[in-house]
């Protein structure tokens, strides 16, 4: 009789533990070699289908799983919730083709708890596409693993504080950067006449969760720039419209910006707002990527600051990098307000962390509290200086 296999408990330090799941032996081999070559990551398991992945996840307790969607025996969408159940705190990175069907399944996976997604190249012979896939995969796996550890550390510190009788730490403390105090910015409470939202990794589910309960009551136009490729943004807009009950679509060049509508930046186009006589309209541009992104948040926010000034309200949600920081500075200089998602509730605290630590936020809040604060701002007093 063999001894039972032991379940691994991930160490606090050391390389990020990754499991690779794909029915293609070629893709499994490539991804495993890429990750294995990184000094701060290691492959702890591989699997050709969801059923084997579930067993491996329970045994090895990976911190990040790269999970293919289309597989025999048990596909990725079926395996996803089970992997999340057996591997404590795991971050799952879905891998799909860049097709409408792949986009629809990827968005559904995000609603089921996946942290992010990758679009696989159509062929491993396309060197440029393969290189781009490798770069994106390593960046996202590294960021998700690091964020997972930070989140676990915050939760453990909070639990330890409560057990010690000290109560939960103050909200700002959960977002603290060692040696740097986060300060909030005081602002004149001018009623916003537009809401602009920027997000990336973890953003689709965060945007939907934030806007779902409040969007129909806000009565202002809502602009959303989410880092996503073409095809995916249309599916995201459709999902967001169903979640909020508000008319939602990808932005169209030249269309009027109307209250009570959500506009999503189309993949591979920057979306900005501009004046056209007495009207405010959307413009889509093919300007170069900013912060390696198109659409990018910064162009949208710069335009919002220029057109709406102090009547601008911005929310920066979970995401890698610092896209949105420069645009948020422009909004603040124009008198507008910024809300950032806190670290504990973010999938990755890159974008919201950048604006939070810059000292330009009016509030830094858990995702579940942002909607109420947005609604309070929108229902606030309309003081001199707001657009009429």
CSV table of C-alpha atoms in Angstrom, one decimal:
chain,number,residue,atom,x,y,z
A,1,UNK,CA,0.0,0.0,0.0
A,2,UNK,CA,1.5,3.4,-1.1
A,3,UNK,CA,1.6,6.3,1.2
A,4,UNK,CA,-0.9,9.1,0.5
A,5,UNK,CA,0.4,12.0,-1.5
A,6,UNK,CA,1.0,15.1,0.5
A,7,UNK,CA,-0.6,18.4,-0.4
A,8,UNK,CA,1.9,21.2,-0.9
A,9,UNK,CA,1.6,24.4,1.0
A,10,UNK,CA,3.1,27.3,-1.0
A,11,UNK,CA,6.0,29.0,0.6
A,12,UNK,CA,5.8,32.7,1.4
A,13,UNK,CA,8.9,33.3,-0.7
A,14,UNK,CA,10.7,31.5,-3.5
A,15,UNK,CA,9.7,31.2,-7.2
A,16,UNK,CA,6.1,31.7,-8.1
A,17,UNK,CA,4.4,28.3,-8.5
A,18,UNK,CA,2.7,27.9,-11.8
A,19,UNK,CA,0.7,25.0,-13.3
A,20,UNK,CA,0.3,24.8,-17.1
A,21,UNK,CA,-2.9,23.2,-18.6
A,22,UNK,CA,-3.3,22.7,-22.3
A,23,UNK,CA,-4.3,19.8,-24.5
A,24,UNK,CA,-1.6,20.7,-27.0
A,25,UNK,CA,1.7,19.1,-26.0
A,26,UNK,CA,3.5,21.7,-28.1
A,27,UNK,CA,1.9,24.6,-26.2
A,28,UNK,CA,2.4,22.9,-22.9
A,29,UNK,CA,6.1,22.4,-23.7
A,30,UNK,CA,6.7,25.9,-24.9
A,31,UNK,CA,4.9,27.6,-22.0
A,32,UNK,CA,6.6,25.3,-19.5
A,33,UNK,CA,10.1,26.1,-20.9
A,34,UNK,CA,9.4,29.8,-20.9
A,35,UNK,CA,8.3,29.8,-17.3
A,36,UNK,CA,11.1,27.4,-16.2
A,37,UNK,CA,13.7,29.8,-17.7
A,38,UNK,CA,12.5,32.6,-15.4
A,39,UNK,CA,14.4,32.7,-12.1
A,40,UNK,CA,11.4,33.9,-10.2
A,41,UNK,CA,8.9,31.3,-11.5
A,42,UNK,CA,8.7,27.5,-11.6
A,43,UNK,CA,6.4,25.0,-13.2
A,44,UNK,CA,5.0,22.7,-10.5
A,45,UNK,CA,2.6,20.7,-12.7
A,46,UNK,CA,1.3,20.3,-16.2
A,47,UNK,CA,-1.9,18.7,-17.4
A,48,UNK,CA,-3.5,17.9,-20.8
A,49,UNK,CA,-7.1,18.4,-19.6
A,50,UNK,CA,-9.3,19.8,-16.8
A,51,UNK,CA,-9.8,16.6,-15.0
A,52,UNK,CA,-6.0,16.0,-14.6
A,53,UNK,CA,-5.6,19.7,-13.8
A,54,UNK,CA,-8.0,19.5,-10.9
A,55,UNK,CA,-6.1,16.6,-9.3
A,56,UNK,CA,-2.7,18.3,-9.9
A,57,UNK,CA,-4.0,21.6,-8.5
A,58,UNK,CA,-5.2,20.0,-5.3
A,59,UNK,CA,-1.9,18.2,-4.8
A,60,UNK,CA,0.6,20.9,-5.8
A,61,UNK,CA,-1.3,24.1,-4.7
A,62,UNK,CA,-0.1,26.4,-7.5
A,63,UNK,CA,-0.3,30.1,-7.1
A,64,UNK,CA,-1.0,30.7,-10.8
A,65,UNK,CA,-2.6,28.4,-13.4
A,66,UNK,CA,-2.4,29.0,-17.1
A,67,UNK,CA,-5.6,27.3,-18.2
A,68,UNK,CA,-6.6,26.4,-21.8
A,69,UNK,CA,-10.3,26.7,-22.6
A,70,UNK,CA,-10.9,24.0,-25.3
A,71,UNK,CA,-9.8,20.6,-24.0
A,72,UNK,CA,-11.1,17.0,-24.1
A,73,UNK,CA,-12.6,15.2,-21.1
A,74,UNK,CA,-13.0,18.4,-19.1
A,75,UNK,CA,-12.7,21.8,-20.7
A,76,UNK,CA,-11.3,24.9,-19.0
A,77,UNK,CA,-14.6,26.6,-18.2
A,78,UNK,CA,-15.8,23.5,-16.4
A,79,UNK,CA,-12.5,23.0,-14.5
A,80,UNK,CA,-12.2,26.7,-13.5
A,81,UNK,CA,-14.5,26.8,-10.5
A,82,UNK,CA,-13.2,23.5,-9.2
A,83,UNK,CA,-9.6,24.6,-9.5
A,84,UNK,CA,-10.5,27.8,-7.6
A,85,UNK,CA,-12.1,25.6,-4.9
A,86,UNK,CA,-9.2,23.2,-4.3
A,87,UNK,CA,-6.2,25.5,-4.8
A,88,UNK,CA,-6.3,28.2,-2.1
A,89,UNK,CA,-6.1,31.8,-3.4
A,90,UNK,CA,-4.9,30.6,-6.9
A,91,UNK,CA,-5.0,33.1,-9.8
A,92,UNK,CA,-6.2,31.6,-13.0
A,93,UNK,CA,-5.0,32.9,-16.4
A,94,UNK,CA,-7.3,31.7,-19.2
A,95,UNK,CA,-5.8,30.9,-22.6
A,96,UNK,CA,-8.0,31.2,-25.7
A,97,UNK,CA,-8.0,31.9,-29.4
A,98,UNK,CA,-8.6,35.5,-30.7
A,99,UNK,CA,-12.1,34.7,-32.1
A,100,UNK,CA,-15.6,35.8,-31.1
A,101,UNK,CA,-16.2,32.4,-29.6
A,102,UNK,CA,-13.0,32.6,-27.7
A,103,UNK,CA,-13.8,36.1,-26.5
A,104,UNK,CA,-17.3,35.0,-25.3
A,105,UNK,CA,-15.9,32.1,-23.3
A,106,UNK,CA,-13.1,34.2,-21.9
A,107,UNK,CA,-15.5,36.9,-20.6
A,108,UNK,CA,-17.6,34.2,-19.1
A,109,UNK,CA,-14.5,32.7,-17.4
A,110,UNK,CA,-13.8,36.1,-15.8
A,111,UNK,CA,-17.3,36.2,-14.3
A,112,UNK,CA,-16.6,32.8,-12.8
A,113,UNK,CA,-13.5,33.9,-11.1
A,114,UNK,CA,-10.6,33.8,-13.6
A,115,UNK,CA,-8.1,36.7,-13.0
A,116,UNK,CA,-7.3,37.4,-16.6
A,117,UNK,CA,-6.9,35.9,-20.1
A,118,UNK,CA,-4.4,35.4,-22.9
A,119,UNK,CA,-5.0,35.1,-26.6
A,120,UNK,CA,-3.0,32.3,-28.2
A,121,UNK,CA,-1.3,32.7,-31.6
A,122,UNK,CA,-3.1,30.8,-34.3
A,123,UNK,CA,0.2,29.1,-35.2
A,124,UNK,CA,3.5,28.5,-33.4
A,125,UNK,CA,5.2,29.3,-36.7
A,126,UNK,CA,4.3,33.0,-36.5
A,127,UNK,CA,7.5,34.2,-34.6
A,128,UNK,CA,6.2,37.7,-34.0
A,129,UNK,CA,2.9,36.5,-32.6
A,130,UNK,CA,4.6,33.8,-30.5
A,131,UNK,CA,7.1,36.3,-29.0
A,132,UNK,CA,4.2,38.6,-28.1
A,133,UNK,CA,2.3,35.7,-26.5
A,134,UNK,CA,5.4,34.8,-24.5
A,135,UNK,CA,5.9,38.3,-23.3
A,136,UNK,CA,2.3,38.8,-22.3
A,137,UNK,CA,2.2,35.4,-20.6
A,138,UNK,CA,5.3,36.0,-18.5
A,139,UNK,CA,4.2,39.5,-17.5
A,140,UNK,CA,0.8,38.4,-16.4
A,141,UNK,CA,1.8,35.3,-14.6
A,142,UNK,CA,4.5,37.2,-12.7
A,143,UNK,CA,2.1,40.0,-11.8
A,144,UNK,CA,-0.7,37.7,-10.7
A,145,UNK,CA,1.7,35.6,-8.6
A,146,UNK,CA,3.1,38.7,-6.9
A,147,UNK,CA,-0.3,40.2,-6.4
A,148,UNK,CA,-1.6,36.9,-4.9
A,149,UNK,CA,1.2,36.9,-2.3
A,150,UNK,CA,0.6,40.6,-1.4
A,151,UNK,CA,-3.2,40.0,-1.0
A,152,UNK,CA,-2.6,36.9,1.1
A,153,UNK,CA,-0.1,38.9,3.3
A,154,UNK,CA,-2.7,41.7,3.8
A,155,UNK,CA,-5.4,39.3,4.7
A,156,UNK,CA,-3.1,37.4,7.1
A,157,UNK,CA,-2.0,40.6,8.8
A,158,UNK,CA,-5.7,41.7,9.1
A,159,UNK,CA,-6.7,38.4,10.6
A,160,UNK,CA,-3.7,38.5,13.0
A,161,UNK,CA,-4.7,42.0,14.1
A,162,UNK,CA,-8.3,41.0,14.8
A,163,UNK,CA,-7.2,37.9,16.7
A,164,UNK,CA,-4.9,40.1,18.8
A,165,UNK,CA,-7.8,42.3,19.6
A,166,UNK,CA,-6.6,45.3,17.8
A,167,UNK,CA,-9.4,45.3,15.2
A,168,UNK,CA,-8.9,45.6,11.5
A,169,UNK,CA,-6.3,48.1,10.3
A,170,UNK,CA,-7.5,51.4,8.9
A,171,UNK,CA,-8.3,51.3,5.1
A,172,UNK,CA,-5.2,53.4,4.2
A,173,UNK,CA,-3.0,51.0,6.1
A,174,UNK,CA,-4.0,48.1,3.9
A,175,UNK,CA,-2.6,50.1,0.9
A,176,UNK,CA,0.5,51.3,2.5
A,177,UNK,CA,3.8,51.3,0.7
A,178,UNK,CA,6.8,50.7,3.1
A,179,UNK,CA,8.2,54.0,4.1
A,180,UNK,CA,5.5,56.0,2.4
A,181,UNK,CA,2.3,57.4,3.8
A,182,UNK,CA,-0.7,57.6,1.5
A,183,UNK,CA,-2.6,60.9,1.6
A,184,UNK,CA,-6.0,61.7,0.3
A,185,UNK,CA,-6.7,64.9,-1.6
A,186,UNK,CA,-9.3,67.4,-0.5
A,187,UNK,CA,-11.5,68.6,-3.3
A,188,UNK,CA,-14.3,71.1,-4.0
A,189,UNK,CA,-17.5,68.9,-4.2
A,190,UNK,CA,-18.7,69.9,-7.7
A,191,UNK,CA,-21.3,67.5,-9.0
A,192,UNK,CA,-19.7,65.3,-11.7
A,193,UNK,CA,-21.3,65.4,-15.1
A,194,UNK,CA,-19.3,62.4,-16.5
A,195,UNK,CA,-17.8,59.2,-15.0
A,196,UNK,CA,-14.6,57.8,-16.6
A,197,UNK,CA,-13.4,54.4,-15.6
A,198,UNK,CA,-10.0,52.9,-16.4
A,199,UNK,CA,-9.0,49.2,-15.7
A,200,UNK,CA,-6.9,46.3,-16.9
A,201,UNK,CA,-6.2,43.0,-15.3
A,202,UNK,CA,-9.3,41.9,-13.3
A,203,UNK,CA,-11.1,44.9,-14.8
A,204,UNK,CA,-14.1,43.3,-16.6
A,205,UNK,CA,-15.4,41.7,-13.5
A,206,UNK,CA,-14.6,44.8,-11.3
A,207,UNK,CA,-16.3,47.2,-13.7
A,208,UNK,CA,-19.4,45.1,-13.8
A,209,UNK,CA,-19.5,44.6,-10.0
A,210,UNK,CA,-19.1,48.4,-9.5
A,211,UNK,CA,-21.6,49.6,-12.0
A,212,UNK,CA,-24.1,46.8,-11.8
A,213,UNK,CA,-26.1,48.2,-8.8
A,214,UNK,CA,-25.8,51.9,-9.6
A,215,UNK,CA,-25.4,52.6,-13.4
A,216,UNK,CA,-29.1,53.0,-14.1
A,217,UNK,CA,-29.4,55.7,-11.3
A,218,UNK,CA,-26.4,57.9,-12.1
A,219,UNK,CA,-27.8,59.9,-15.0
A,220,UNK,CA,-24.4,60.8,-16.4
A,221,UNK,CA,-22.5,59.4,-19.4
A,222,UNK,CA,-20.0,56.7,-18.5
A,223,UNK,CA,-16.8,56.1,-20.4
A,224,UNK,CA,-14.9,52.8,-19.9
A,225,UNK,CA,-11.4,52.1,-21.1
A,226,UNK,CA,-10.5,48.5,-20.4
A,227,UNK,CA,-7.2,47.0,-21.8
A,228,UNK,CA,-8.6,44.5,-24.3
A,229,UNK,CA,-8.1,43.5,-27.9
A,230,UNK,CA,-10.6,44.0,-30.7
A,231,UNK,CA,-13.4,41.4,-30.6
A,232,UNK,CA,-13.2,41.1,-26.9
A,233,UNK,CA,-14.4,44.7,-26.2
A,234,UNK,CA,-17.6,44.2,-28.1
A,235,UNK,CA,-18.4,41.1,-26.0
A,236,UNK,CA,-17.4,43.0,-22.8
A,237,UNK,CA,-19.8,45.8,-23.8
A,238,UNK,CA,-22.6,43.4,-24.4
A,239,UNK,CA,-22.0,41.7,-21.0
A,240,UNK,CA,-21.8,45.0,-19.2
A,241,UNK,CA,-25.1,46.2,-20.7
A,242,UNK,CA,-26.8,43.0,-19.5
A,243,UNK,CA,-25.3,43.4,-16.1
A,244,UNK,CA,-26.3,47.0,-15.6
A,245,UNK,CA,-29.5,47.3,-17.6
A,246,UNK,CA,-28.0,50.4,-19.2
A,247,UNK,CA,-27.6,50.9,-23.0
A,248,UNK,CA,-23.9,49.9,-23.5
A,249,UNK,CA,-21.8,49.6,-26.7
A,250,UNK,CA,-18.4,50.3,-28.1
A,251,UNK,CA,-17.8,53.9,-28.8
A,252,UNK,CA,-18.4,55.2,-32.3
A,253,UNK,CA,-16.4,58.0,-33.8
A,254,UNK,CA,-18.4,61.2,-33.8
A,255,UNK,CA,-21.4,60.0,-31.8
A,256,UNK,CA,-22.8,62.4,-29.2
A,257,UNK,CA,-22.0,61.7,-25.5
A,258,UNK,CA,-25.3,61.2,-23.8
A,259,UNK,CA,-26.3,60.8,-20.2
A,260,UNK,CA,-27.5,57.4,-19.1
A,261,UNK,CA,-25.3,55.5,-21.6
A,262,UNK,CA,-22.1,53.5,-21.2
A,263,UNK,CA,-19.4,53.8,-23.9
A,264,UNK,CA,-16.6,51.2,-24.1
A,265,UNK,CA,-13.4,52.0,-25.9
A,266,UNK,CA,-13.0,49.6,-28.8
A,267,UNK,CA,-10.0,47.3,-29.0
A,268,UNK,CA,-7.0,48.8,-30.7
A,269,UNK,CA,-8.5,52.4,-30.8
A,270,UNK,CA,-8.0,55.2,-28.3
A,271,UNK,CA,-11.4,56.7,-27.2
A,272,UNK,CA,-11.5,60.4,-26.2
A,273,UNK,CA,-14.2,63.0,-25.8
A,274,UNK,CA,-14.1,66.3,-27.7
A,275,UNK,CA,-16.2,69.4,-28.2
A,276,UNK,CA,-18.1,69.9,-31.5
A,277,UNK,CA,-19.7,73.3,-31.2
A,278,UNK,CA,-22.2,72.9,-28.3
A,279,UNK,CA,-22.0,69.2,-28.3
A,280,UNK,CA,-19.6,66.7,-26.7
A,281,UNK,CA,-18.8,63.8,-28.9
A,282,UNK,CA,-16.6,60.8,-29.0
A,283,UNK,CA,-13.5,60.5,-31.1
A,284,UNK,CA,-11.7,57.3,-31.9
A,285,UNK,CA,-8.0,57.6,-32.8
A,286,UNK,CA,-5.2,55.4,-34.1
A,287,UNK,CA,-2.6,57.4,-32.3
A,288,UNK,CA,0.4,55.3,-31.1
A,289,UNK,CA,-0.1,53.1,-28.0
A,290,UNK,CA,0.5,54.8,-24.6
A,291,UNK,CA,1.9,52.7,-21.7
A,292,UNK,CA,2.1,49.9,-24.4
A,293,UNK,CA,-1.7,50.0,-24.6
A,294,UNK,CA,-4.3,50.9,-27.2
A,295,UNK,CA,-6.9,51.7,-26.0
A,296,UNK,CA,-5.2,53.5,-23.2
A,297,UNK,CA,-6.7,55.2,-20.2
A,298,UNK,CA,-4.5,58.3,-20.2
A,299,UNK,CA,-5.8,59.8,-23.5
A,300,UNK,CA,-9.4,59.3,-22.4
A,301,UNK,CA,-8.7,61.1,-19.1
A,302,UNK,CA,-6.8,64.0,-20.6
A,303,UNK,CA,-9.7,64.6,-22.9
A,304,UNK,CA,-12.2,64.4,-20.1
A,305,UNK,CA,-10.2,66.9,-18.1
A,306,UNK,CA,-10.1,69.3,-21.0
A,307,UNK,CA,-13.8,69.0,-21.8
A,308,UNK,CA,-15.5,68.6,-18.4
A,309,UNK,CA,-12.9,70.1,-16.0
A,310,UNK,CA,-13.9,70.1,-12.4
A,311,UNK,CA,-17.1,68.2,-13.3
A,312,UNK,CA,-15.0,65.1,-14.0
A,313,UNK,CA,-15.1,62.0,-11.8
A,314,UNK,CA,-12.6,59.2,-12.5
A,315,UNK,CA,-12.4,55.6,-11.1
A,316,UNK,CA,-9.2,53.6,-11.5
A,317,UNK,CA,-9.7,49.9,-10.9
A,318,UNK,CA,-7.5,46.9,-10.8
A,319,UNK,CA,-4.8,46.5,-13.4
A,320,UNK,CA,-1.1,46.1,-14.2
A,321,UNK,CA,1.2,49.1,-14.9
A,322,UNK,CA,0.5,52.8,-14.3
A,323,UNK,CA,-1.8,53.7,-17.2
A,324,UNK,CA,-4.2,56.4,-16.0
A,325,UNK,CA,-1.7,58.1,-13.7
A,326,UNK,CA,-0.8,60.9,-16.1
A,327,UNK,CA,-4.4,61.4,-17.1
A,328,UNK,CA,-5.6,61.4,-13.5
A,329,UNK,CA,-3.1,64.2,-12.8
A,330,UNK,CA,-4.7,66.2,-15.6
A,331,UNK,CA,-8.2,65.6,-14.1
A,332,UNK,CA,-7.0,66.7,-10.7
A,333,UNK,CA,-5.3,69.9,-12.1
A,334,UNK,CA,-8.7,70.7,-13.7
A,335,UNK,CA,-10.5,70.3,-10.4
A,336,UNK,CA,-11.9,66.8,-10.9
A,337,UNK,CA,-11.9,63.9,-8.5
A,338,UNK,CA,-10.2,60.4,-8.5
A,339,UNK,CA,-11.3,57.3,-6.7
A,340,UNK,CA,-8.9,54.3,-6.6
A,341,UNK,CA,-9.6,50.7,-5.8
A,342,UNK,CA,-7.7,49.5,-2.7
A,343,UNK,CA,-5.1,46.8,-2.8
A,344,UNK,CA,-6.8,44.1,-0.9
A,345,UNK,CA,-9.7,43.9,-3.4
A,346,UNK,CA,-7.6,44.4,-6.5
A,347,UNK,CA,-6.5,41.5,-8.7
A,348,UNK,CA,-3.3,43.6,-9.4
A,349,UNK,CA,-2.7,46.9,-7.6
A,350,UNK,CA,-0.7,48.5,-10.4
A,351,UNK,CA,-2.9,51.1,-11.9
A,352,UNK,CA,-5.0,52.0,-8.8
A,353,UNK,CA,-1.8,51.8,-6.7
A,354,UNK,CA,-0.1,54.3,-9.0
A,355,UNK,CA,-2.7,57.0,-8.4
A,356,UNK,CA,-3.2,56.1,-4.8
A,357,UNK,CA,0.5,56.6,-3.9
A,358,UNK,CA,0.7,59.8,-5.9
A,359,UNK,CA,-1.6,61.5,-3.4
A,360,UNK,CA,-4.2,62.6,-5.9
A,361,UNK,CA,-7.2,60.5,-4.9
A,362,UNK,CA,-10.2,61.7,-3.1
A,363,UNK,CA,-10.9,58.2,-1.9
A,364,UNK,CA,-9.2,54.7,-1.9
A,365,UNK,CA,-11.9,52.1,-1.3
A,366,UNK,CA,-12.6,48.4,-1.5
A,367,UNK,CA,-14.4,47.5,-4.7
A,368,UNK,CA,-17.7,46.9,-2.9
A,369,UNK,CA,-17.7,50.4,-1.6
A,370,UNK,CA,-16.8,52.4,-4.7
A,371,UNK,CA,-20.2,52.4,-6.3
A,372,UNK,CA,-21.9,54.0,-3.3
A,373,UNK,CA,-19.2,56.7,-3.2
A,374,UNK,CA,-19.6,57.4,-6.9
A,375,UNK,CA,-23.4,57.7,-6.4
A,376,UNK,CA,-22.9,60.0,-3.4
A,377,UNK,CA,-20.6,62.3,-5.5
A,378,UNK,CA,-23.0,62.3,-8.5
A,379,UNK,CA,-25.9,63.2,-6.2
A,380,UNK,CA,-23.9,65.9,-4.4
A,381,UNK,CA,-24.3,69.7,-4.7
A,382,UNK,CA,-23.9,71.4,-8.0
A,383,UNK,CA,-21.6,74.3,-7.1
A,384,UNK,CA,-20.2,77.1,-9.2
A,385,UNK,CA,-17.6,75.8,-11.6
A,386,UNK,CA,-19.6,72.8,-12.7
A,387,UNK,CA,-20.7,72.6,-16.4
A,388,UNK,CA,-24.3,73.5,-17.0
